[in-house]
Every structure is written in structure tokens, then in C-alpha cells.
JSON list of C-alpha atoms in Angstrom, two decimals:
[
{"chain": "J", "resi": 16, "resn": "MET", "atom": "CA", "xyz": [-30.16, 41.97, 13.81]},
{"chain": "J", "resi": 17, "resn": "ILE", "atom": "CA", "xyz": [-28.83, 45.97, 11.56]},
{"chain": "J", "resi": 18, "resn": "LYS", "atom": "CA", "xyz": [-24.79, 44.82, 10.57]},
{"chain": "J", "resi": 19, "resn": "THR", "atom": "CA", "xyz": [-22.45, 47.91, 8.85]},
{"chain": "J", "resi": 20, "resn": "LEU", "atom": "CA", "xyz": [-19.24, 46.08, 6.42]},
{"chain": "J", "resi": 21, "resn": "ILE", "atom": "CA", "xyz": [-17.03, 48.59, 6.23]},
{"chain": "J", "resi": 22, "resn": "ALA", "atom": "CA", "xyz": [-15.28, 47.86, 2.85]},
{"chain": "J", "resi": 23, "resn": "PHE", "atom": "CA", "xyz": [-12.01, 50.02, 1.40]},
{"chain": "J", "resi": 24, "resn": "PHE", "atom": "CA", "xyz": [-9.56, 50.45, -0.92]},
{"chain": "J", "resi": 25, "resn": "SER", "atom": "CA", "xyz": [-6.73, 52.42, 0.31]},
{"chain": "J", "resi": 26, "resn": "ARG", "atom": "CA", "xyz": [-2.69, 52.24, -0.92]},
{"chain": "J", "resi": 27, "resn": "ALA", "atom": "CA", "xyz": [0.28, 51.88, 1.44]},
{"chain": "J", "resi": 28, "resn": "ASP", "atom": "CA", "xyz": [3.88, 52.99, -0.70]},
{"chain": "J", "resi": 29, "resn": "GLU", "atom": "CA", "xyz": [4.62, 55.40, -2.48]},
{"chain": "J", "resi": 30, "resn": "ASN", "atom": "CA", "xyz": [1.75, 58.84, -1.56]},
{"chain": "J", "resi": 31, "resn": "TYR", "atom": "CA", "xyz": [1.48, 62.06, -1.78]},
{"chain": "J", "resi": 32, "resn": "PHE", "atom": "CA", "xyz": [1.74, 64.49, 0.53]},
{"chain": "J", "resi": 33, "resn": "GLY", "atom": "CA", "xyz": [0.21, 67.57, -0.39]},
{"chain": "J", "resi": 34, "resn": "GLY", "atom": "CA", "xyz": [3.26, 68.84, -2.56]},
{"chain": "J", "resi": 35, "resn": "SER", "atom": "CA", "xyz": [5.67, 65.84, -1.91]},
{"chain": "J", "resi": 36, "resn": "MET", "atom": "CA", "xyz": [6.25, 61.98, -1.86]},
{"chain": "J", "resi": 37, "resn": "HIS", "atom": "CA", "xyz": [6.56, 60.09, 1.19]},
{"chain": "J", "resi": 38, "resn": "TYR", "atom": "CA", "xyz": [6.57, 55.79, 1.81]},
{"chain": "J", "resi": 39, "resn": "VAL", "atom": "CA", "xyz": [3.95, 54.31, 3.97]},
{"chain": "J", "resi": 40, "resn": "LYS", "atom": "CA", "xyz": [3.36, 51.11, 5.78]},
{"chain": "J", "resi": 41, "resn": "VAL", "atom": "CA", "xyz": [-0.23, 51.61, 5.39]},
{"chain": "J", "resi": 42, "resn": "GLY", "atom": "CA", "xyz": [-2.53, 53.99, 3.60]},
{"chain": "J", "resi": 43, "resn": "ASN", "atom": "CA", "xyz": [-4.30, 56.40, 4.44]},
{"chain": "J", "resi": 44, "resn": "THR", "atom": "CA", "xyz": [-7.51, 54.65, 3.44]},
{"chain": "J", "resi": 45, "resn": "GLU", "atom": "CA", "xyz": [-6.54, 51.94, 5.78]},
{"chain": "J", "resi": 46, "resn": "ILE", "atom": "CA", "xyz": [-5.65, 55.08, 8.48]},
{"chain": "J", "resi": 47, "resn": "VAL", "atom": "CA", "xyz": [-9.56, 56.33, 8.63]},
{"chain": "J", "resi": 48, "resn": "CYS", "atom": "CA", "xyz": [-11.07, 52.76, 8.53]},
{"chain": "J", "resi": 49, "resn": "GLN", "atom": "CA", "xyz": [-9.52, 51.97, 11.90]},
{"chain": "J", "resi": 50, "resn": "LEU", "atom": "CA", "xyz": [-10.66, 55.15, 13.65]},
{"chain": "J", "resi": 51, "resn": "MET", "atom": "CA", "xyz": [-14.01, 54.53, 12.47]},
{"chain": "J", "resi": 52, "resn": "GLY", "atom": "CA", "xyz": [-13.31, 50.42, 13.67]},
{"chain": "J", "resi": 53, "resn": "GLU", "atom": "CA", "xyz": [-13.59, 52.16, 17.64]},
{"chain": "J", "resi": 54, "resn": "LEU", "atom": "CA", "xyz": [-16.35, 54.01, 16.82]},
{"chain": "J", "resi": 55, "resn": "VAL", "atom": "CA", "xyz": [-18.46, 50.85, 15.27]},
{"chain": "J", "resi": 56, "resn": "LYS", "atom": "CA", "xyz": [-19.17, 47.81, 15.53]},
{"chain": "J", "resi": 57, "resn": "ALA", "atom": "CA", "xyz": [-18.99, 46.65, 11.94]},
{"chain": "J", "resi": 58, "resn": "ASP", "atom": "CA", "xyz": [-16.89, 43.52, 10.46]},
{"chain": "J", "resi": 59, "resn": "THR", "atom": "CA", "xyz": [-14.11, 44.75, 7.75]},
{"chain": "J", "resi": 60, "resn": "LEU", "atom": "CA", "xyz": [-13.65, 43.95, 3.60]},
{"chain": "J", "resi": 61, "resn": "LYS", "atom": "CA", "xyz": [-10.14, 45.09, 1.92]},
{"chain": "J", "resi": 62, "resn": "ILE", "atom": "CA", "xyz": [-10.82, 45.28, -1.61]},
{"chain": "J", "resi": 63, "resn": "GLU", "atom": "CA", "xyz": [-7.34, 44.02, -2.51]},
{"chain": "J", "resi": 64, "resn": "MET", "atom": "CA", "xyz": [-6.56, 44.58, -6.78]},
{"chain": "J", "resi": 65, "resn": "LYS", "atom": "CA", "xyz": [-5.08, 40.73, -7.95]},
{"chain": "J", "resi": 66, "resn": "ASN", "atom": "CA", "xyz": [-3.05, 43.12, -9.76]},
{"chain": "J", "resi": 67, "resn": "PRO", "atom": "CA", "xyz": [-2.06, 45.41, -7.35]},
{"chain": "J", "resi": 68, "resn": "TYR", "atom": "CA", "xyz": [-1.06, 49.51, -9.18]},
{"chain": "J", "resi": 69, "resn": "SER", "atom": "CA", "xyz": [3.60, 50.39, -8.86]},
{"chain": "J", "resi": 70, "resn": "PRO", "atom": "CA", "xyz": [4.31, 51.05, -5.96]},
{"chain": "J", "resi": 71, "resn": "VAL", "atom": "CA", "xyz": [5.99, 53.62, -7.26]},
{"chain": "J", "resi": 72, "resn": "TYR", "atom": "CA", "xyz": [3.39, 56.87, -7.06]},
{"chain": "J", "resi": 73, "resn": "MET", "atom": "CA", "xyz": [2.83, 58.70, -10.46]},
{"chain": "J", "resi": 74, "resn": "THR", "atom": "CA", "xyz": [3.50, 55.24, -12.42]},
{"chain": "J", "resi": 75, "resn": "CYS", "atom": "CA", "xyz": [0.40, 54.09, -9.51]},
{"chain": "J", "resi": 76, "resn": "ILE", "atom": "CA", "xyz": [-1.63, 56.92, -11.55]},
{"chain": "J", "resi": 77, "resn": "ASP", "atom": "CA", "xyz": [-0.68, 56.43, -14.24]},
{"chain": "J", "resi": 78, "resn": "GLU", "atom": "CA", "xyz": [-2.30, 52.86, -13.98]},
{"chain": "J", "resi": 79, "resn": "ALA", "atom": "CA", "xyz": [-5.33, 54.35, -12.18]},
{"chain": "J", "resi": 80, "resn": "LYS", "atom": "CA", "xyz": [-5.82, 56.55, -14.58]},
{"chain": "J", "resi": 81, "resn": "ALA", "atom": "CA", "xyz": [-5.69, 54.24, -17.90]},
{"chain": "J", "resi": 82, "resn": "ASP", "atom": "CA", "xyz": [-7.47, 51.92, -15.91]},
{"chain": "J", "resi": 83, "resn": "LEU", "atom": "CA", "xyz": [-10.04, 54.87, -15.47]},
{"chain": "J", "resi": 84, "resn": "ARG", "atom": "CA", "xyz": [-10.18, 55.38, -19.13]},
{"chain": "J", "resi": 85, "resn": "ALA", "atom": "CA", "xyz": [-10.70, 52.04, -20.27]},
{"chain": "J", "resi": 86, "resn": "ASN", "atom": "CA", "xyz": [-13.47, 51.47, -18.15]},
{"chain": "J", "resi": 87, "resn": "ALA", "atom": "CA", "xyz": [-11.68, 48.27, -16.65]},
{"chain": "J", "resi": 88, "resn": "ARG", "atom": "CA", "xyz": [-12.67, 46.67, -14.24]},
{"chain": "J", "resi": 89, "resn": "PRO", "atom": "CA", "xyz": [-9.57, 45.23, -12.10]},
{"chain": "J", "resi": 90, "resn": "GLU", "atom": "CA", "xyz": [-9.68, 41.46, -10.75]},
{"chain": "J", "resi": 91, "resn": "LEU", "atom": "CA", "xyz": [-9.92, 40.90, -7.00]},
{"chain": "J", "resi": 92, "resn": "VAL", "atom": "CA", "xyz": [-7.73, 38.68, -4.79]},
{"chain": "J", "resi": 93, "resn": "SER", "atom": "CA", "xyz": [-11.24, 37.27, -2.71]},
{"chain": "J", "resi": 94, "resn": "LEU", "atom": "CA", "xyz": [-14.78, 38.76, -3.08]},
{"chain": "J", "resi": 95, "resn": "PRO", "atom": "CA", "xyz": [-17.35, 37.65, -0.89]},
{"chain": "J", "resi": 96, "resn": "ALA", "atom": "CA", "xyz": [-20.19, 35.75, -1.24]},
{"chain": "J", "resi": 97, "resn": "SER", "atom": "CA", "xyz": [-22.68, 37.73, -0.23]},
{"chain": "J", "resi": 98, "resn": "ILE", "atom": "CA", "xyz": [-22.71, 40.67, 2.04]},
{"chain": "J", "resi": 99, "resn": "ASP", "atom": "CA", "xyz": [-26.57, 40.04, 1.81]},
{"chain": "J", "resi": 100, "resn": "GLU", "atom": "CA", "xyz": [-26.50, 40.77, 6.30]},
{"chain": "J", "resi": 101, "resn": "TYR", "atom": "CA", "xyz": [-25.29, 43.77, 6.00]},
{"chain": "J", "resi": 102, "resn": "GLU", "atom": "CA", "xyz": [-28.01, 46.81, 5.98]},
{"chain": "J", "resi": 103, "resn": "THR", "atom": "CA", "xyz": [-25.59, 49.39, 5.49]},
{"chain": "J", "resi": 104, "resn": "VAL", "atom": "CA", "xyz": [-22.24, 49.68, 3.61]},
{"chain": "J", "resi": 105, "resn": "ILE", "atom": "CA", "xyz": [-19.39, 52.46, 4.53]},
{"chain": "J", "resi": 106, "resn": "LEU", "atom": "CA", "xyz": [-17.37, 52.29, 1.75]},
{"chain": "J", "resi": 107, "resn": "ALA", "atom": "CA", "xyz": [-14.31, 53.65, 1.96]},
{"chain": "J", "resi": 108, "resn": "TYR", "atom": "CA", "xyz": [-11.62, 54.70, -0.93]},
{"chain": "J", "resi": 109, "resn": "PRO", "atom": "CA", "xyz": [-8.87, 56.96, -2.47]},
{"chain": "J", "resi": 110, "resn": "ASN", "atom": "CA", "xyz": [-9.99, 59.84, -4.80]},
{"chain": "J", "resi": 111, "resn": "TYR", "atom": "CA", "xyz": [-8.36, 58.45, -8.69]},
{"chain": "J", "resi": 112, "resn": "TRP", "atom": "CA", "xyz": [-8.94, 60.54, -10.85]},
{"chain": "J", "resi": 113, "resn": "GLY", "atom": "CA", "xyz": [-12.23, 62.29, -9.64]},
{"chain": "J", "resi": 114, "resn": "THR", "atom": "CA", "xyz": [-13.01, 59.37, -8.52]},
{"chain": "J", "resi": 115, "resn": "ILE", "atom": "CA", "xyz": [-13.91, 55.66, -7.20]},
{"chain": "J", "resi": 116, "resn": "PRO", "atom": "CA", "xyz": [-11.01, 53.07, -8.27]},
{"chain": "J", "resi": 117, "resn": "MET", "atom": "CA", "xyz": [-12.20, 51.23, -10.51]},
{"chain": "J", "resi": 118, "resn": "ALA", "atom": "CA", "xyz": [-11.18, 48.32, -8.22]},
{"chain": "J", "resi": 119, "resn": "VAL", "atom": "CA", "xyz": [-14.36, 49.88, -6.11]},
{"chain": "J", "resi": 120, "resn": "ALA", "atom": "CA", "xyz": [-16.57, 49.43, -9.22]},
{"chain": "J", "resi": 121, "resn": "THR", "atom": "CA", "xyz": [-14.87, 45.85, -9.62]},
{"chain": "J", "resi": 122, "resn": "PHE", "atom": "CA", "xyz": [-16.30, 45.57, -6.31]},
{"chain": "J", "resi": 123, "resn": "LEU", "atom": "CA", "xyz": [-19.67, 47.59, -5.91]},
{"chain": "J", "resi": 124, "resn": "GLU", "atom": "CA", "xyz": [-20.58, 46.22, -9.16]},
{"chain": "J", "resi": 125, "resn": "ALA", "atom": "CA", "xyz": [-20.61, 42.68, -8.12]},
{"chain": "J", "resi": 126, "resn": "PHE", "atom": "CA", "xyz": [-22.80, 42.87, -5.77]},
{"chain": "J", "resi": 127, "resn": "ASP", "atom": "CA", "xyz": [-26.67, 43.76, -5.73]},
{"chain": "J", "resi": 128, "resn": "PHE", "atom": "CA", "xyz": [-26.86, 46.49, -3.57]},
{"chain": "J", "resi": 129, "resn": "THR", "atom": "CA", "xyz": [-30.85, 47.58, -3.51]},
{"chain": "J", "resi": 130, "resn": "GLY", "atom": "CA", "xyz": [-32.19, 49.05, -0.42]},
{"chain": "J", "resi": 131, "resn": "LYS", "atom": "CA", "xyz": [-29.54, 48.80, 0.86]},
{"chain": "J", "resi": 132, "resn": "VAL", "atom": "CA", "xyz": [-27.35, 52.32, 2.58]},
{"chain": "J", "resi": 133, "resn": "ILE", "atom": "CA", "xyz": [-23.34, 52.85, 1.22]},
{"chain": "J", "resi": 134, "resn": "LEU", "atom": "CA", "xyz": [-21.71, 55.40, 3.22]},
{"chain": "J", "resi": 135, "resn": "PRO", "atom": "CA", "xyz": [-19.01, 56.75, 1.32]},
{"chain": "J", "resi": 136, "resn": "LEU", "atom": "CA", "xyz": [-15.75, 58.66, 2.49]},
{"chain": "J", "resi": 137, "resn": "CYS", "atom": "CA", "xyz": [-12.61, 59.02, 0.19]},
{"chain": "J", "resi": 138, "resn": "THR", "atom": "CA", "xyz": [-9.21, 60.10, 1.00]},
{"chain": "J", "resi": 139, "resn": "ASN", "atom": "CA", "xyz": [-7.64, 62.78, -1.25]},
{"chain": "J", "resi": 140, "resn": "GLU", "atom": "CA", "xyz": [-5.14, 65.15, -0.74]},
{"chain": "J", "resi": 141, "resn": "GLY", "atom": "CA", "xyz": [-6.88, 68.52, -1.83]},
{"chain": "J", "resi": 142, "resn": "SER", "atom": "CA", "xyz": [-9.65, 67.43, -4.65]},
{"chain": "J", "resi": 143, "resn": "GLY", "atom": "CA", "xyz": [-12.82, 66.61, -2.13]},
{"chain": "J", "resi": 144, "resn": "MET", "atom": "CA", "xyz": [-14.68, 63.79, -3.05]},
{"chain": "J", "resi": 145, "resn": "GLY", "atom": "CA", "xyz": [-14.92, 64.39, -6.64]},
{"chain": "J", "resi": 146, "resn": "SER", "atom": "CA", "xyz": [-17.82, 62.74, -9.19]},
{"chain": "J", "resi": 147, "resn": "SER", "atom": "CA", "xyz": [-17.15, 59.25, -6.65]},
{"chain": "J", "resi": 148, "resn": "GLU", "atom": "CA", "xyz": [-20.63, 59.38, -4.73]},
{"chain": "J", "resi": 149, "resn": "SER", "atom": "CA", "xyz": [-22.78, 60.35, -8.65]},
{"chain": "J", "resi": 150, "resn": "ASP", "atom": "CA", "xyz": [-19.84, 58.06, -9.58]},
{"chain": "J", "resi": 151, "resn": "ILE", "atom": "CA", "xyz": [-21.01, 54.98, -6.61]},
{"chain": "J", "resi": 152, "resn": "SER", "atom": "CA", "xyz": [-25.09, 55.05, -7.61]},
{"chain": "J", "resi": 153, "resn": "LYS", "atom": "CA", "xyz": [-24.69, 54.00, -11.19]},
{"chain": "J", "resi": 154, "resn": "TYR", "atom": "CA", "xyz": [-22.28, 50.81, -10.15]},
{"chain": "J", "resi": 155, "resn": "ALA", "atom": "CA", "xyz": [-24.52, 49.85, -7.25]},
{"chain": "J", "resi": 156, "resn": "LYS", "atom": "CA", "xyz": [-27.70, 50.15, -8.71]},
{"chain": "J", "resi": 157, "resn": "GLY", "atom": "CA", "xyz": [-31.02, 49.46, -5.94]},
{"chain": "J", "resi": 158, "resn": "ALA", "atom": "CA", "xyz": [-28.63, 51.48, -2.68]},
{"chain": "J", "resi": 159, "resn": "VAL", "atom": "CA", "xyz": [-29.00, 54.74, -1.46]},
{"chain": "J", "resi": 160, "resn": "VAL", "atom": "CA", "xyz": [-26.02, 56.46, -1.47]},
{"chain": "J", "resi": 161, "resn": "LYS", "atom": "CA", "xyz": [-26.26, 59.27, 1.28]},
{"chain": "J", "resi": 162, "resn": "ARG", "atom": "CA", "xyz": [-22.83, 62.26, 1.52]},
{"chain": "J", "resi": 163, "resn": "GLY", "atom": "CA", "xyz": [-19.67, 61.82, 2.42]},
{"chain": "J", "resi": 164, "resn": "LEU", "atom": "CA", "xyz": [-17.04, 62.72, 4.54]},
{"chain": "J", "resi": 165, "resn": "ALA", "atom": "CA", "xyz": [-13.65, 63.85, 1.69]},
{"chain": "J", "resi": 166, "resn": "ILE", "atom": "CA", "xyz": [-10.64, 63.24, 4.29]},
{"chain": "J", "resi": 167, "resn": "THR", "atom": "CA", "xyz": [-7.03, 64.75, 3.46]},
{"chain": "J", "resi": 168, "resn": "GLY", "atom": "CA", "xyz": [-5.24, 61.48, 3.16]},
{"chain": "J", "resi": 169, "resn": "SER", "atom": "CA", "xyz": [-2.51, 63.94, 5.15]},
{"chain": "J", "resi": 170, "resn": "GLN", "atom": "CA", "xyz": [-4.54, 63.52, 7.76]},
{"chain": "J", "resi": 171, "resn": "ALA", "atom": "CA", "xyz": [-5.76, 60.13, 8.52]},
{"chain": "J", "resi": 172, "resn": "ALA", "atom": "CA", "xyz": [-4.06, 59.55, 11.30]},
{"chain": "J", "resi": 173, "resn": "ASN", "atom": "CA", "xyz": [-6.11, 63.12, 12.99]},
{"chain": "J", "resi": 174, "resn": "SER", "atom": "CA", "xyz": [-9.89, 62.75, 11.33]},
{"chain": "J", "resi": 175, "resn": "LYS", "atom": "CA", "xyz": [-11.22, 60.77, 14.12]},
{"chain": "J", "resi": 176, "resn": "LYS", "atom": "CA", "xyz": [-13.83, 63.48, 14.79]},
{"chain": "J", "resi": 177, "resn": "ALA", "atom": "CA", "xyz": [-14.46, 64.32, 11.35]},
{"chain": "J", "resi": 178, "resn": "VAL", "atom": "CA", "xyz": [-15.20, 60.95, 11.19]},
{"chain": "J", "resi": 179, "resn": "GLU", "atom": "CA", "xyz": [-17.19, 60.85, 14.37]},
{"chain": "J", "resi": 180, "resn": "LYS", "atom": "CA", "xyz": [-19.56, 63.26, 13.63]},
{"chain": "J", "resi": 181, "resn": "TRP", "atom": "CA", "xyz": [-19.98, 62.08, 10.19]},
{"chain": "J", "resi": 182, "resn": "LEU", "atom": "CA", "xyz": [-21.17, 59.13, 11.54]},
{"chain": "J", "resi": 183, "resn": "LYS", "atom": "CA", "xyz": [-23.23, 60.69, 14.03]},
{"chain": "J", "resi": 184, "resn": "SER", "atom": "CA", "xyz": [-24.88, 63.07, 11.53]},
{"chain": "J", "resi": 185, "resn": "ASN", "atom": "CA", "xyz": [-25.49, 59.27, 9.51]},
{"chain": "J", "resi": 186, "resn": "GLY", "atom": "CA", "xyz": [-27.28, 57.92, 12.96]},
{"chain": "J", "resi": 187, "resn": "MET", "atom": "CA", "xyz": [-24.04, 54.86, 13.60]},
{"chain": "J", "resi": 188, "resn": "LEU", "atom": "CA", "xyz": [-23.52, 56.25, 16.60]}
]
């Protein structure tokens, strides 16, 4: 049986929404993954940093920028022993400085992705996918990285149709 994993990094707390800051209890990326979970049969893994970024948005982005510049690999709360059982990994994350959060790089480098398909999904407020697709290919050696889907974070709760279309185009529905 072909198995799918939805692995995602998401951030609640203070977030940027098209020009202003709002506090949210559930991050935009996690909202999209919840909608996706209604469409596909998949296991879910939340990528969580052992020492999370600040709940204050401006401080968080400074911390994320410092990690990117240092090519850091933040320690994660936990990782599965293996992802061997999965053929497809839907990888969802917010756009941090034009690419994936470094915690996602930590996750990707922890496993052998040879022969696996990665479907990237990126939430953002206008910056799109950035270089995340090519960066995922660097960190997940041997993976087949498909064209990703960029979702405007402030529209996460209304993204089900776009997600469904993307999943269909990738043979997931």
C-alpha cells in the first residue's frame, strides 16, 4: 500500500497578515494541512523546534534570518525513527526569508529521500515559493521534488479548493 506523510512546520502566535499583525492560536500552514487531511488519507507529522522562535513576529523573523545566515539546523522536539514506509511526503511550511525554515532542513537531512516524491506547499503573504523547491532538492537528496503550491497565509482557511486542485494534478486524488 502506498502511504503518504504530511510533514509540516507551522507557527502560531503573532503573525503577519497583509500589512498588519494578528495573534493566532493555529498557524496558517497547520490550517492548510488540516484541510488537506480532509482530502487525502495520510499520516501527519508536525515539525517542532525544541527551542521555538519568539511569539513576537518581528523577533521571530530576526531569529529565522539569523538561522538562515548561519545555515543552522535547529534541534527538533522529535523525529520518527524512519520514513521508509512513505512513498510521498507532502511538505508544508511558511516562507521564511525566501525559502524553507531551517527546522525543515533539519527534518529533511535526517532521512534518506531517495526515490520518494516530495510535494511542497508554502504559505506566505506575497513572496510565493521563493527558492524553497530547489532548496528542498538540496536537502532531500534523491527525492523527486514536484512543483509546489503557494498559499497566501491570510487565506489559509479558504484554500481547500486550491489544495484539492493541486493534489489532483499530482495524482493524489
